[in-house]
Amino acid sequence: MLLAMTAGAVMMGACSRETDLYDPNHDAVDYQQGWQNKFGEIDEEQTWNMATGVRAYINLRGEYTVRIFTENPVSGHAQLLGKTQVHGQPTTLLLDMLPDATSVFVLAQNADEKPVNGYLPITDGQVIIGQAQANARATRAASAESCPTTIGQAVVRTMQNPSRKENGTGEWTNYDFTETLYTLNNVTMNTDIEPWKASDFRAIFGQNGPFQEWQDNLSKYSGEFSGDVQYVMQDDGPVTMTLNYTVTSGTDLFGYYYWRDGEDPAQARKFLVTDKAPANYIKISYNGTDYQDLAGNVDYLSWNNDNIWTRGTAFRLVYFDAQDRASYNFPKGTHIAFFIDHNGYYDFIFNSMSQYNDWTRAYYDAAYHDRAVTYNFRGTTILGFEDWTDFDENDVVFFATGNFKKPIDVETGEEPEGDDDIDNIVEPQSWIIACEDLGSTEDYDFNDIVFSVSHVAGQTTAYITPLAAGGIYPANIVYGSTDLGEVHQLIVPTIQPSSEGTYSLINTITDKGKPGQTIPLTVSEDFTVTCDKAGRGNMGNFAIRVMLPDSRSLVRALTIGAPSTGTTPQMILVPGNWCWPLERRHIETAYPDFKYWSMKYSRYTDWYNNVVLEEVAK
């Protein structure tokens, strides 16, 4: 068993099994011997790096922005792994991921469409983005000039004489309403879209979500929701409505209508898209492969299991010109509104344009007319319908995709407050590099130098944030030939060394404290914190240069780099939310499973989740 220190006067470790040994000295021997006594023999495959490389192969026809996340950005806890522009040519990104990751969430979009918007599996260290998606898009493009959808028969809905006692008069008033709807033949729908996790929906429909069940969201989020829903085309392009969620027991058929400027919306023909209850267009799977139809009243709120997957249906809306020729292309300036046909005990039509819902006063003892709202939530445009009287606006929910103008609230004349800029609401993937400086050889707390590294694959800037300095000796963070500065001074710019040249400890005594300023660092697009195929680049090629006292001279420079495989570490790379041990708290005390991970690299890969909170900085 090779037991070697990865430290040297000028030395950088690699993932390959090399023997770049620091010139043996008392501290190094003590450190190695103490490690063996405490942790036992090190796994020969141990790299001390919690990141693993996953290659994303992208092959989409057309021009798109492709973003790859750890999770669905809607969930609220996603991190951005990669981002790139594709122009119809194959592209590869190298992602840094945790070793137990089994999928990524991929969003490929342009102004018109999202050909990929869901989870894709990681298989043998690879993610394939674009084979099925590219084929599906090619099929759609080929049929764009010969859209198969035609207008079917006219269906007259009669709202069957609802009545109520008028306030203040004591008299009953009867109402009769009729609406003519047109069925569509050969509706273009895609049931093989990328799945979502059922638990993702909890951020939208669960507690404190904007569409929380059994809550008057219409009132609570009046400043964010936009009623009187109509989408106006910013430019020519397609419109896709994806049915992903429902909690209704009604039939609730879905439809749309459209008009141009100068035309009367009331005269627009209304087209029915669906002919079954919403639950028939949603499938679920308990293993990620075998999907079954969802039927009946659905309660997603109880689904707090990442192993339950859902797959909705994407409907491509059709535009008919003056000669009723069908096309997927809606001209610039077209207004599109929606309705649901509550085809149950009463044939009520709930319109997304509130002025056409005046009749609801005749049946519902409520002042609300907004039967639909739209909201931009973490990059997703949501259209929610209400078909009863609780006004949670989540009975039938679609995700809308198209080159739309931003909605304007009809009462305020301003844009609602929804958070639709995904680049501002999802943080990049981050990692922490934690180091021992050999100033002391028996604590193994890995808090002497702590800094984070965040980088999005495909981008040329990484961001370095100094977090803690639990060592007293001057220590500089180094990337290649670039010296980023002395860590104590990076965290507290005003700090000064003592007359002996040592510093006070920072952010390791009681809590994480305040980090230093983030440092932008120019890197290549294929920068990674994992190894390349030649075994180079472990932990991003970062190093620490420490000035230590020496018996023969005042100071000596020690450069600590990433450890070679199977050797004693002074540097480890862990997830970005890791809490480093407090001062003089051993890492195996703070993280009891660390010892087992040291001996079995491929096992205990979640050792950092078993933490003794009293032992770490929070």
Coordinates of C-alpha atoms in Angstrom, one line a residue:
M1 CA 0.0 0.0 0.0
L2 CA 1.4 3.4 -1.0
L3 CA 1.3 5.8 1.9
A4 CA 2.6 9.1 0.5
M5 CA 2.1 12.8 1.2
T6 CA 1.0 15.0 -1.7
A7 CA 3.0 18.0 -0.7
G8 CA 6.2 19.4 -2.0
A9 CA 8.2 22.5 -2.5
V10 CA 6.6 23.0 -5.9
M11 CA 4.2 20.1 -6.6
M12 CA 0.7 19.5 -8.0
G13 CA -1.0 16.1 -7.6
A14 CA -2.8 14.2 -10.2
C15 CA -5.5 11.6 -10.4
S16 CA -3.0 9.1 -11.8
R17 CA -1.1 7.0 -9.4
E18 CA 2.1 8.9 -9.3
T19 CA 4.6 9.2 -6.5
D20 CA 5.4 12.9 -6.3
L21 CA 6.5 12.9 -2.7
Y22 CA 7.4 15.8 -0.5
D23 CA 11.0 15.5 0.8
P24 CA 10.4 13.5 4.0
N25 CA 10.4 15.6 7.2
H26 CA 9.1 15.2 10.6
D27 CA 5.7 16.8 10.1
A28 CA 5.0 14.8 6.9
V29 CA 5.9 11.5 8.6
D30 CA 3.8 12.4 11.6
Y31 CA 0.9 13.3 9.4
Q32 CA 1.0 10.1 7.4
Q33 CA 1.5 7.9 10.4
G34 CA -1.3 9.6 12.3
W35 CA -3.6 9.2 9.3
Q36 CA -2.9 5.5 9.2
N37 CA -3.5 5.0 12.9
K38 CA -6.7 7.0 12.8
F39 CA -8.3 5.9 9.5
G40 CA -6.5 2.7 8.4
E41 CA -5.3 1.9 4.9
I42 CA -6.5 4.1 2.1
D43 CA -8.5 2.6 -0.8
E44 CA -6.1 2.4 -3.8
E45 CA -8.8 4.1 -5.9
Q46 CA -9.4 6.9 -3.5
T47 CA -9.1 10.4 -5.2
W48 CA -10.5 12.4 -2.3
N49 CA -12.7 14.1 -4.9
M50 CA -16.5 13.9 -4.5
A51 CA -17.1 15.1 -8.1
T52 CA -17.3 12.7 -11.0
G53 CA -17.3 13.6 -14.6
V54 CA -20.4 13.1 -16.8
R55 CA -20.3 13.8 -20.5
A56 CA -23.4 15.4 -22.0
Y57 CA -23.6 14.8 -25.8
I58 CA -25.9 17.4 -27.4
N59 CA -27.3 16.9 -30.9
L60 CA -30.3 19.1 -31.6
R61 CA -31.3 20.5 -34.9
G62 CA -31.7 24.2 -34.9
E63 CA -30.5 27.0 -32.6
Y64 CA -31.1 26.6 -28.9
T65 CA -29.8 27.6 -25.5
V66 CA -29.3 24.4 -23.6
R67 CA -29.1 24.4 -19.8
I68 CA -28.4 21.3 -17.7
F69 CA -29.4 21.3 -14.0
T70 CA -29.0 19.0 -11.1
E71 CA -32.7 19.1 -10.5
N72 CA -35.8 20.7 -12.0
P73 CA -35.4 24.5 -11.6
V74 CA -39.1 24.6 -10.5
S75 CA -38.2 22.6 -7.4
G76 CA -36.2 25.5 -5.9
H77 CA -33.1 23.6 -5.1
A78 CA -31.6 23.0 -8.5
Q79 CA -28.0 24.0 -9.5
L80 CA -26.9 24.8 -13.0
L81 CA -24.4 22.3 -14.3
G82 CA -23.9 23.4 -17.9
K83 CA -25.0 26.0 -20.4
T84 CA -24.2 26.4 -24.1
Q85 CA -25.6 27.6 -27.4
V86 CA -26.1 25.0 -30.1
H87 CA -26.4 25.8 -33.8
G88 CA -27.4 22.5 -35.3
Q89 CA -24.0 20.9 -34.7
P90 CA -23.1 18.2 -32.1
T91 CA -21.7 19.6 -28.9
T92 CA -20.2 18.0 -25.8
L93 CA -20.1 19.3 -22.2
L94 CA -18.2 17.8 -19.3
L95 CA -20.3 18.1 -16.2
D96 CA -19.1 17.8 -12.6
M97 CA -21.6 15.8 -10.6
L98 CA -22.0 13.8 -7.5
P99 CA -21.2 10.1 -7.9
D100 CA -24.7 8.9 -7.0
A101 CA -26.5 11.1 -9.5
T102 CA -28.7 9.1 -11.9
S103 CA -30.3 11.9 -14.0
V104 CA -30.1 15.5 -15.0
F105 CA -32.8 18.0 -15.9
V106 CA -32.3 19.5 -19.3
L107 CA -34.0 22.6 -20.7
A108 CA -33.3 23.4 -24.4
Q109 CA -35.2 26.4 -25.6
N110 CA -35.4 29.3 -28.0
A111 CA -38.0 32.0 -28.3
D112 CA -40.5 29.6 -29.9
E113 CA -40.2 26.2 -28.2
K114 CA -38.6 23.9 -25.7
P115 CA -37.8 20.7 -27.5
V116 CA -36.3 19.3 -24.2
N117 CA -37.8 20.2 -20.8
G118 CA -37.4 17.3 -18.4
Y119 CA -35.1 14.7 -16.8
L120 CA -32.8 12.5 -18.9
P121 CA -30.9 9.5 -17.5
I122 CA -27.2 9.2 -16.9
T123 CA -26.0 6.0 -18.4
D124 CA -22.4 4.8 -18.1
G125 CA -21.3 8.3 -17.3
Q126 CA -23.1 9.9 -20.3
V127 CA -26.2 11.9 -21.0
I128 CA -27.6 11.9 -24.5
I129 CA -29.5 15.0 -25.4
G130 CA -31.1 15.2 -28.8
Q131 CA -31.5 11.8 -30.5
A132 CA -35.2 11.3 -29.8
Q133 CA -35.8 15.0 -29.4
A134 CA -34.1 15.9 -32.7
N135 CA -36.1 13.2 -34.5
A136 CA -39.4 14.5 -33.0
R137 CA -38.6 18.0 -33.9
A138 CA -37.6 16.9 -37.5
T139 CA -41.0 15.2 -37.8
R140 CA -42.8 18.3 -36.6
A141 CA -40.8 20.5 -39.0
A142 CA -41.5 18.2 -41.9
S143 CA -45.2 18.4 -41.2
A144 CA -45.3 22.2 -40.6
E145 CA -46.3 22.9 -44.1
S146 CA -48.9 20.2 -44.1
C147 CA -50.5 20.4 -40.7
P148 CA -52.9 17.4 -40.5
T149 CA -55.4 19.1 -38.1
T150 CA -58.8 20.0 -39.5
I151 CA -61.9 21.7 -38.1
G152 CA -64.5 19.1 -37.0
Q153 CA -68.2 19.5 -36.1
A154 CA -69.8 22.4 -34.2
V155 CA -70.9 21.5 -30.7
V156 CA -73.4 23.8 -28.9
R157 CA -73.1 24.0 -25.1
T158 CA -76.1 25.2 -23.2
M159 CA -75.5 26.3 -19.6
Q160 CA -78.7 24.8 -18.2
N161 CA -80.7 27.7 -16.8
P162 CA -78.6 28.4 -13.6
S163 CA -80.4 30.8 -11.3
R164 CA -79.9 32.7 -8.1
K165 CA -81.7 35.1 -5.8
E166 CA -80.5 38.6 -6.7
N167 CA -79.1 40.5 -3.7
G168 CA -81.4 43.3 -2.6
T169 CA -84.4 42.4 -4.7
G170 CA -85.5 39.1 -3.2
E171 CA -86.4 37.9 -6.7
W172 CA -85.0 35.0 -8.6
T173 CA -83.5 35.6 -12.0
N174 CA -83.0 32.8 -14.6
Y175 CA -80.1 32.8 -17.1
D176 CA -79.7 30.9 -20.3
F177 CA -76.2 30.8 -22.0
T178 CA -75.1 29.0 -25.1
E179 CA -71.7 28.7 -26.6
T180 CA -70.7 27.1 -29.9
L181 CA -67.4 25.1 -29.8
Y182 CA -65.6 23.4 -32.7
T183 CA -63.9 20.1 -32.3
L184 CA -60.6 19.4 -34.0
N185 CA -59.6 16.4 -36.0
N186 CA -56.0 15.0 -35.9
V187 CA -54.8 17.1 -33.0
T188 CA -51.0 17.1 -32.8
M189 CA -50.0 15.9 -29.3
N190 CA -46.8 14.5 -27.8
T191 CA -47.2 12.0 -25.0
D192 CA -43.5 11.0 -25.0
I193 CA -42.1 14.1 -23.4
E194 CA -39.3 14.1 -20.8
P195 CA -40.7 13.3 -17.4
W196 CA -40.7 15.3 -14.2
K197 CA -40.5 14.1 -10.7
A198 CA -43.9 14.2 -8.9
S199 CA -42.1 15.9 -6.0
D200 CA -41.1 18.8 -8.3
F201 CA -44.8 19.9 -8.3
R202 CA -44.8 20.5 -4.6
A203 CA -42.9 23.8 -5.1
I204 CA -45.9 25.0 -7.2
F205 CA -48.9 23.3 -5.6
G206 CA -47.6 22.4 -2.1
Q207 CA -47.5 24.4 1.0
N208 CA -46.6 28.1 0.3
G209 CA -46.6 27.4 -3.4
P210 CA -48.3 30.0 -5.7
F211 CA -51.0 27.4 -6.6
Q212 CA -51.4 25.8 -3.2
E213 CA -54.4 23.5 -3.0
W214 CA -57.5 24.7 -1.0
Q215 CA -56.2 28.3 -0.8
D216 CA -57.6 31.4 -2.4
N217 CA -54.5 32.0 -4.5
L218 CA -56.4 34.5 -6.6
S219 CA -56.4 36.9 -3.7
K220 CA -53.2 36.0 -2.1
Y221 CA -51.1 36.4 -5.2
S222 CA -53.1 39.2 -6.8
G223 CA -49.9 41.2 -7.4
E224 CA -48.1 38.3 -9.1
F225 CA -50.9 36.6 -11.0
S226 CA -52.2 38.1 -14.2
G227 CA -55.9 37.5 -14.9
D228 CA -57.6 38.1 -18.1
V229 CA -55.2 35.7 -19.7
Q230 CA -54.3 36.1 -23.3
Y231 CA -50.9 35.5 -24.8
V232 CA -49.9 37.9 -27.6
M233 CA -47.3 36.7 -30.1
Q234 CA -44.1 38.7 -30.1
D235 CA -43.2 37.3 -33.4
D236 CA -44.4 34.5 -35.8
G237 CA -44.0 31.1 -34.3
P238 CA -45.6 27.9 -32.8
V239 CA -47.5 27.6 -29.5
T240 CA -47.4 24.5 -27.3
M241 CA -49.5 24.0 -24.2
T242 CA -48.4 21.1 -22.0
L243 CA -51.0 19.6 -19.6
N244 CA -49.0 18.5 -16.6
Y245 CA -51.2 18.8 -13.6
T246 CA -54.9 18.5 -12.5
V247 CA -56.8 18.1 -9.3
T248 CA -60.3 18.2 -10.7
S249 CA -63.0 15.5 -10.7
G250 CA -64.7 17.2 -13.6
T251 CA -64.3 16.5 -17.3
D252 CA -62.9 20.0 -18.0
L253 CA -62.2 19.8 -21.8
F254 CA -59.6 22.3 -22.9
G255 CA -59.8 24.8 -25.8
Y256 CA -58.5 28.0 -27.2
Y257 CA -59.4 30.8 -29.5
Y258 CA -57.5 33.7 -31.2
W259 CA -58.0 37.0 -32.9
R260 CA -55.9 39.8 -34.5
D261 CA -55.8 43.4 -33.6
G262 CA -59.0 45.1 -34.7
E263 CA -61.1 41.9 -34.5
D264 CA -63.7 41.2 -31.9
P265 CA -62.6 38.4 -29.5
A266 CA -66.3 37.6 -28.8
Q267 CA -66.7 36.6 -32.5
A268 CA -63.6 34.3 -32.6
R269 CA -64.3 30.6 -33.1
K270 CA -63.5 28.5 -30.1
F271 CA -61.7 25.2 -30.7
L272 CA -61.8 22.2 -28.4
V273 CA -58.4 20.5 -28.2
T274 CA -59.1 17.6 -25.8
D275 CA -62.0 15.2 -25.7
K276 CA -61.3 13.5 -22.3
A277 CA -60.9 14.5 -18.7
P278 CA -57.4 16.0 -17.9
A279 CA -56.2 13.0 -15.9
N280 CA -56.3 10.9 -19.1
Y281 CA -53.5 13.0 -20.5
I282 CA -51.1 12.5 -17.6
K283 CA -49.1 9.3 -16.9
I284 CA -47.2 8.3 -13.8
S285 CA -44.5 5.7 -13.2
Y286 CA -43.1 4.2 -10.0
N287 CA -39.9 3.1 -11.6
G288 CA -39.2 5.7 -14.2
T289 CA -39.8 3.3 -17.1
D290 CA -43.3 1.8 -16.9
Y291 CA -46.0 4.5 -17.2
Q292 CA -49.7 4.1 -16.5
D293 CA -52.6 6.4 -17.1
L294 CA -53.7 8.7 -14.2
A295 CA -57.4 8.6 -13.6
G296 CA -59.8 10.2 -11.2
N297 CA -59.2 13.0 -8.7
V298 CA -55.4 13.5 -8.3
D299 CA -53.6 14.6 -5.2
Y300 CA -50.0 15.4 -6.0
L301 CA -49.6 17.0 -2.6
S302 CA -49.1 13.6 -1.0
W303 CA -46.4 12.6 -3.5
N304 CA -43.2 13.5 -1.7
N305 CA -41.2 10.8 -3.4
D306 CA -38.5 11.4 -6.0
N307 CA -39.1 7.9 -7.4
I308 CA -42.5 8.8 -8.7
W309 CA -42.3 10.3 -12.2
T310 CA -45.0 12.1 -14.2
R311 CA -45.3 12.7 -17.9
G312 CA -47.9 15.1 -19.3
T313 CA -49.1 15.7 -22.8
A314 CA -47.9 18.6 -25.1
F315 CA -50.5 20.0 -27.5
R316 CA -49.4 22.0 -30.5
L317 CA -52.1 24.6 -31.2
V318 CA -53.2 25.2 -34.7
Y319 CA -53.8 28.5 -36.6
F320 CA -56.4 28.6 -39.3
D321 CA -56.2 31.3 -41.9
A322 CA -59.2 32.9 -43.7
Q323 CA -59.4 29.8 -46.0
D324 CA -59.2 27.5 -42.9
R325 CA -55.7 26.2 -44.0
A326 CA -54.0 24.8 -40.9
S327 CA -50.6 25.8 -39.7
Y328 CA -48.6 25.6 -36.5
N329 CA -47.4 29.2 -37.2
F330 CA -49.3 31.9 -35.3
P331 CA -48.6 35.3 -36.9
K332 CA -47.0 38.1 -35.0
G333 CA -49.6 40.1 -32.9
T334 CA -52.1 37.2 -32.7
H335 CA -54.0 37.2 -29.4
I336 CA -54.6 33.7 -27.9
A337 CA -57.0 33.0 -25.1
F338 CA -58.3 29.8 -23.5
F339 CA -61.3 28.1 -21.9
I340 CA -62.3 24.9 -20.2
D341 CA -65.6 23.2 -20.9
H342 CA -66.8 22.0 -17.5
N343 CA -68.8 19.3 -19.2
G344 CA -70.5 17.9 -16.1
Y345 CA -73.8 18.6 -14.3
Y346 CA -73.8 22.0 -15.8
D347 CA -72.1 22.7 -19.2
F348 CA -70.3 25.7 -17.9
I349 CA -67.6 27.4 -20.1
F350 CA -64.9 29.0 -18.0
N351 CA -63.0 31.6 -20.0
S352 CA -59.5 32.9 -19.5
M353 CA -60.8 36.4 -20.4
S354 CA -62.8 37.5 -17.3
Q355 CA -65.3 39.8 -19.2
Y356 CA -66.8 36.6 -20.7
N357 CA -67.4 35.1 -17.3
D358 CA -70.0 37.6 -16.2
W359 CA -72.6 34.8 -16.2
T360 CA -70.8 33.1 -13.3
R361 CA -72.5 35.6 -10.9
A362 CA -75.7 33.8 -11.8
Y363 CA -74.6 30.6 -10.3
Y364 CA -71.6 31.2 -8.0
D365 CA -72.2 33.5 -5.1
A366 CA -68.8 35.0 -5.5
A367 CA -67.4 38.2 -6.9
Y368 CA -64.6 36.6 -8.8
H369 CA -64.6 36.5 -12.5
D370 CA -60.9 35.4 -13.1
R371 CA -61.3 31.7 -13.9
A372 CA -57.7 31.5 -15.2
V373 CA -54.4 33.1 -14.3
T374 CA -50.9 33.1 -15.7
Y375 CA -47.7 33.3 -13.8
N376 CA -44.0 33.0 -14.6
F377 CA -42.5 30.7 -12.0
R378 CA -38.8 29.9 -12.1
G379 CA -38.6 29.9 -15.8
T380 CA -41.9 28.3 -16.5
T381 CA -45.0 30.1 -17.8
I382 CA -48.0 28.6 -16.0
L383 CA -51.7 28.8 -17.0
G384 CA -54.0 27.7 -14.2
F385 CA -57.8 27.2 -14.4
E386 CA -60.4 27.3 -11.6
D387 CA -63.5 25.2 -12.1
W388 CA -65.1 25.5 -8.7
T389 CA -65.3 28.1 -5.9
D390 CA -62.1 27.8 -3.8
F391 CA -60.1 29.9 -6.4
D392 CA -56.8 28.0 -5.9
E393 CA -56.6 28.2 -9.7
N394 CA -55.0 24.8 -10.0
D395 CA -57.8 22.5 -11.2
V396 CA -56.3 22.2 -14.7
V397 CA -52.8 23.5 -15.2
F398 CA -50.8 24.0 -18.4
F399 CA -47.2 25.0 -19.1
A400 CA -47.3 27.5 -22.0
T401 CA -44.4 27.8 -24.6
G402 CA -44.3 30.3 -27.3
N403 CA -42.7 33.6 -28.3
F404 CA -45.2 35.6 -26.2
K405 CA -45.1 39.2 -25.1
K406 CA -44.9 39.5 -21.4
P407 CA -48.5 39.7 -19.9
I408 CA -49.8 43.0 -18.7
D409 CA -52.2 43.2 -15.7
V410 CA -55.3 44.8 -17.0
E411 CA -56.0 46.6 -13.7
T412 CA -52.5 48.1 -13.1
G413 CA -51.2 48.2 -16.7
E414 CA -47.9 46.7 -15.5
E415 CA -46.1 43.4 -15.8
P416 CA -46.8 41.0 -12.9
E417 CA -44.0 40.1 -10.6
G418 CA -43.4 36.5 -11.7
D419 CA -39.8 35.3 -11.6
D420 CA -39.2 34.2 -15.2
D421 CA -35.4 34.9 -15.6
I422 CA -34.0 31.5 -14.9
D423 CA -30.4 32.7 -15.0
N424 CA -31.0 34.9 -12.0
I425 CA -32.8 32.4 -9.8
V426 CA -30.7 29.2 -10.2
E427 CA -27.2 29.2 -8.7
P428 CA -24.3 27.5 -10.5
Q429 CA -23.1 24.1 -9.2
S430 CA -20.4 24.7 -6.5
W431 CA -17.8 22.6 -4.7
I432 CA -15.7 23.2 -1.7
I433 CA -11.9 22.5 -1.5
A434 CA -10.9 22.0 2.1
C435 CA -7.2 21.7 3.1
E436 CA -4.8 20.8 5.9
D437 CA -1.7 23.0 6.0
L438 CA 0.5 20.7 8.2
G439 CA 0.8 23.5 10.8
S440 CA -0.5 20.9 13.2
T441 CA -0.3 17.2 12.5
E442 CA -3.0 15.7 14.7
D443 CA -6.3 17.5 14.3
Y444 CA -7.3 16.6 10.7
D445 CA -10.1 19.1 10.8
F446 CA -9.7 20.2 7.1
N447 CA -10.5 23.8 7.9
D448 CA -7.0 25.4 7.6
I449 CA -7.9 26.7 4.1
V450 CA -11.4 26.4 2.8
F451 CA -12.7 27.9 -0.4
S452 CA -15.5 27.2 -2.9
V453 CA -15.3 26.8 -6.7
S454 CA -18.4 27.3 -8.9
H455 CA -18.4 26.9 -12.6
V456 CA -20.9 26.2 -15.3
A457 CA -19.7 23.8 -18.0
G458 CA -19.5 25.6 -21.3
Q459 CA -18.7 29.0 -19.7
T460 CA -15.2 30.6 -19.5
T461 CA -15.5 32.0 -16.0
A462 CA -15.2 30.2 -12.7
Y463 CA -15.9 31.9 -9.4
I464 CA -13.7 31.4 -6.3
T465 CA -15.0 32.3 -2.8
P466 CA -12.6 32.1 0.2
L467 CA -14.7 30.7 3.1
A468 CA -12.5 30.0 6.1
A469 CA -8.9 30.1 7.4
G470 CA -8.4 27.7 10.3
G471 CA -4.6 27.8 10.0
I472 CA -2.4 30.5 11.5
Y473 CA 0.3 30.6 8.7
P474 CA 0.1 32.7 5.6
A475 CA -1.5 30.6 2.8
N476 CA -2.2 31.7 -0.8
I477 CA -4.8 30.1 -3.1
V478 CA -3.1 29.3 -6.5
Y479 CA -4.6 28.3 -9.8
G480 CA -2.0 27.2 -12.3
S481 CA 0.4 30.2 -12.4
T482 CA -2.2 32.6 -11.0
D483 CA -1.9 33.6 -7.4
L484 CA -5.4 34.6 -6.2
G485 CA -4.1 36.0 -2.9
E486 CA -3.5 35.2 0.8
V487 CA -6.6 33.5 2.2
H488 CA -6.9 35.4 5.5
Q489 CA -6.7 38.7 3.7
L490 CA -9.1 37.6 1.1
I491 CA -11.7 36.9 3.8
V492 CA -10.9 40.0 5.9
P493 CA -9.1 42.5 3.8
T494 CA -8.2 44.6 6.9
I495 CA -6.5 41.8 8.8
Q496 CA -2.8 42.1 9.6
P497 CA -0.3 39.3 10.6
S498 CA 1.2 39.3 14.0
S499 CA 4.9 40.2 14.6
E500 CA 5.6 36.5 14.2
G501 CA 3.9 36.5 10.8
T502 CA 0.9 34.5 11.9
Y503 CA -2.8 35.2 11.6
S504 CA -5.9 34.8 13.7
L505 CA -8.3 32.0 12.8
I506 CA -11.3 33.0 10.7
N507 CA -14.8 31.3 10.5
T508 CA -13.8 28.1 12.3
I509 CA -14.4 28.8 15.9
T510 CA -18.3 29.1 16.2
D511 CA -19.9 29.3 12.7
K512 CA -19.2 29.8 9.0
G513 CA -19.2 33.6 9.5
K514 CA -18.9 35.9 6.5
P515 CA -17.1 34.7 3.4
G516 CA -14.7 36.8 1.4
Q517 CA -15.4 38.5 -1.9
T518 CA -16.0 36.2 -4.8
I519 CA -13.1 36.2 -7.3
P520 CA -13.9 35.7 -11.0
L521 CA -11.3 33.5 -12.7
T522 CA -10.9 33.0 -16.5
V523 CA -10.9 29.3 -17.4
S524 CA -11.4 27.2 -20.5
E525 CA -14.9 26.1 -21.5
D526 CA -14.0 22.5 -20.6
F527 CA -12.7 23.4 -17.1
T528 CA -13.6 20.7 -14.6
V529 CA -12.8 19.8 -11.0
T530 CA -12.6 16.1 -12.0
C531 CA -9.7 14.4 -13.8
D532 CA -9.3 14.4 -17.6
K533 CA -8.7 11.1 -19.4
A534 CA -5.0 11.4 -18.8
G535 CA -5.5 11.7 -15.1
R536 CA -4.7 15.4 -15.0
G537 CA -6.6 18.3 -13.5
N538 CA -7.8 16.7 -10.2
M539 CA -9.7 19.4 -8.2
G540 CA -9.4 21.9 -10.9
N541 CA -5.6 22.2 -10.7
F542 CA -5.9 24.4 -7.6
A543 CA -3.1 24.5 -5.0
I544 CA -2.3 26.1 -1.7
R545 CA 1.1 27.8 -1.1
V546 CA 1.8 27.9 2.7
M547 CA 4.6 29.7 4.4
L548 CA 5.7 27.5 7.4
P549 CA 8.4 28.1 10.0
D550 CA 11.6 26.1 9.5
S551 CA 14.3 25.2 12.0
R552 CA 17.0 26.3 9.6
S553 CA 15.4 29.4 8.3
L554 CA 12.6 31.8 9.1
V555 CA 10.1 30.3 6.7
R556 CA 9.8 27.7 4.0
A557 CA 7.3 27.5 1.2
L558 CA 5.1 24.4 1.0
T559 CA 2.8 23.9 -2.0
I560 CA -0.2 21.6 -1.4
G561 CA -1.9 20.2 -4.4
A562 CA -4.6 17.6 -5.1
P563 CA -3.6 14.2 -3.8
S564 CA -2.5 11.4 -6.1
T565 CA -4.8 8.4 -6.1
G566 CA -4.6 6.3 -3.0
T567 CA -2.3 8.7 -1.1
T568 CA -2.8 10.6 2.2
P569 CA -4.7 13.8 1.5
Q570 CA -4.1 17.4 2.6
M571 CA -6.9 18.5 0.2
I572 CA -10.4 17.1 -0.4
L573 CA -13.2 18.3 -2.7
V574 CA -16.7 18.1 -1.4
P575 CA -20.2 19.4 -2.3
G576 CA -20.7 23.2 -2.0
N577 CA -23.1 23.0 0.9
W578 CA -20.6 21.1 3.1
C579 CA -20.0 22.3 6.6
W580 CA -16.4 22.2 7.6
P581 CA -15.4 20.9 11.1
L582 CA -15.0 23.5 13.8
E583 CA -11.5 24.2 15.1
R584 CA -9.7 21.1 16.5
R585 CA -12.8 18.9 15.8
H586 CA -11.6 15.9 13.9
I587 CA -13.3 15.2 10.6
E588 CA -14.2 11.7 11.5
T589 CA -15.9 13.1 14.7
A590 CA -17.9 15.6 12.7
Y591 CA -18.6 13.0 9.9
P592 CA -18.5 9.5 11.3
D593 CA -18.7 7.8 7.9
F594 CA -15.6 9.6 6.6
K595 CA -13.4 6.9 7.9
Y596 CA -15.3 4.2 5.9
W597 CA -15.2 6.3 2.7
S598 CA -11.4 6.6 3.1
M599 CA -11.1 2.9 3.1
K600 CA -13.9 2.2 0.5
Y601 CA -13.9 4.9 -2.1
S602 CA -16.8 3.5 -4.2
R603 CA -19.0 3.0 -1.1
Y604 CA -20.1 5.5 1.5
T605 CA -20.3 8.2 -1.1
D606 CA -22.9 10.0 0.9
W607 CA -20.7 10.2 4.0
Y608 CA -21.1 14.0 4.1
N609 CA -24.8 13.6 4.9
N610 CA -24.1 11.9 8.2
V611 CA -23.0 14.9 10.2
V612 CA -22.8 15.7 13.9
L613 CA -24.1 19.3 13.8
E614 CA -22.4 20.3 17.0
E615 CA -19.0 19.6 15.5
V616 CA -19.3 21.7 12.3
A617 CA -19.5 25.3 11.3
K618 CA -23.0 26.3 10.3

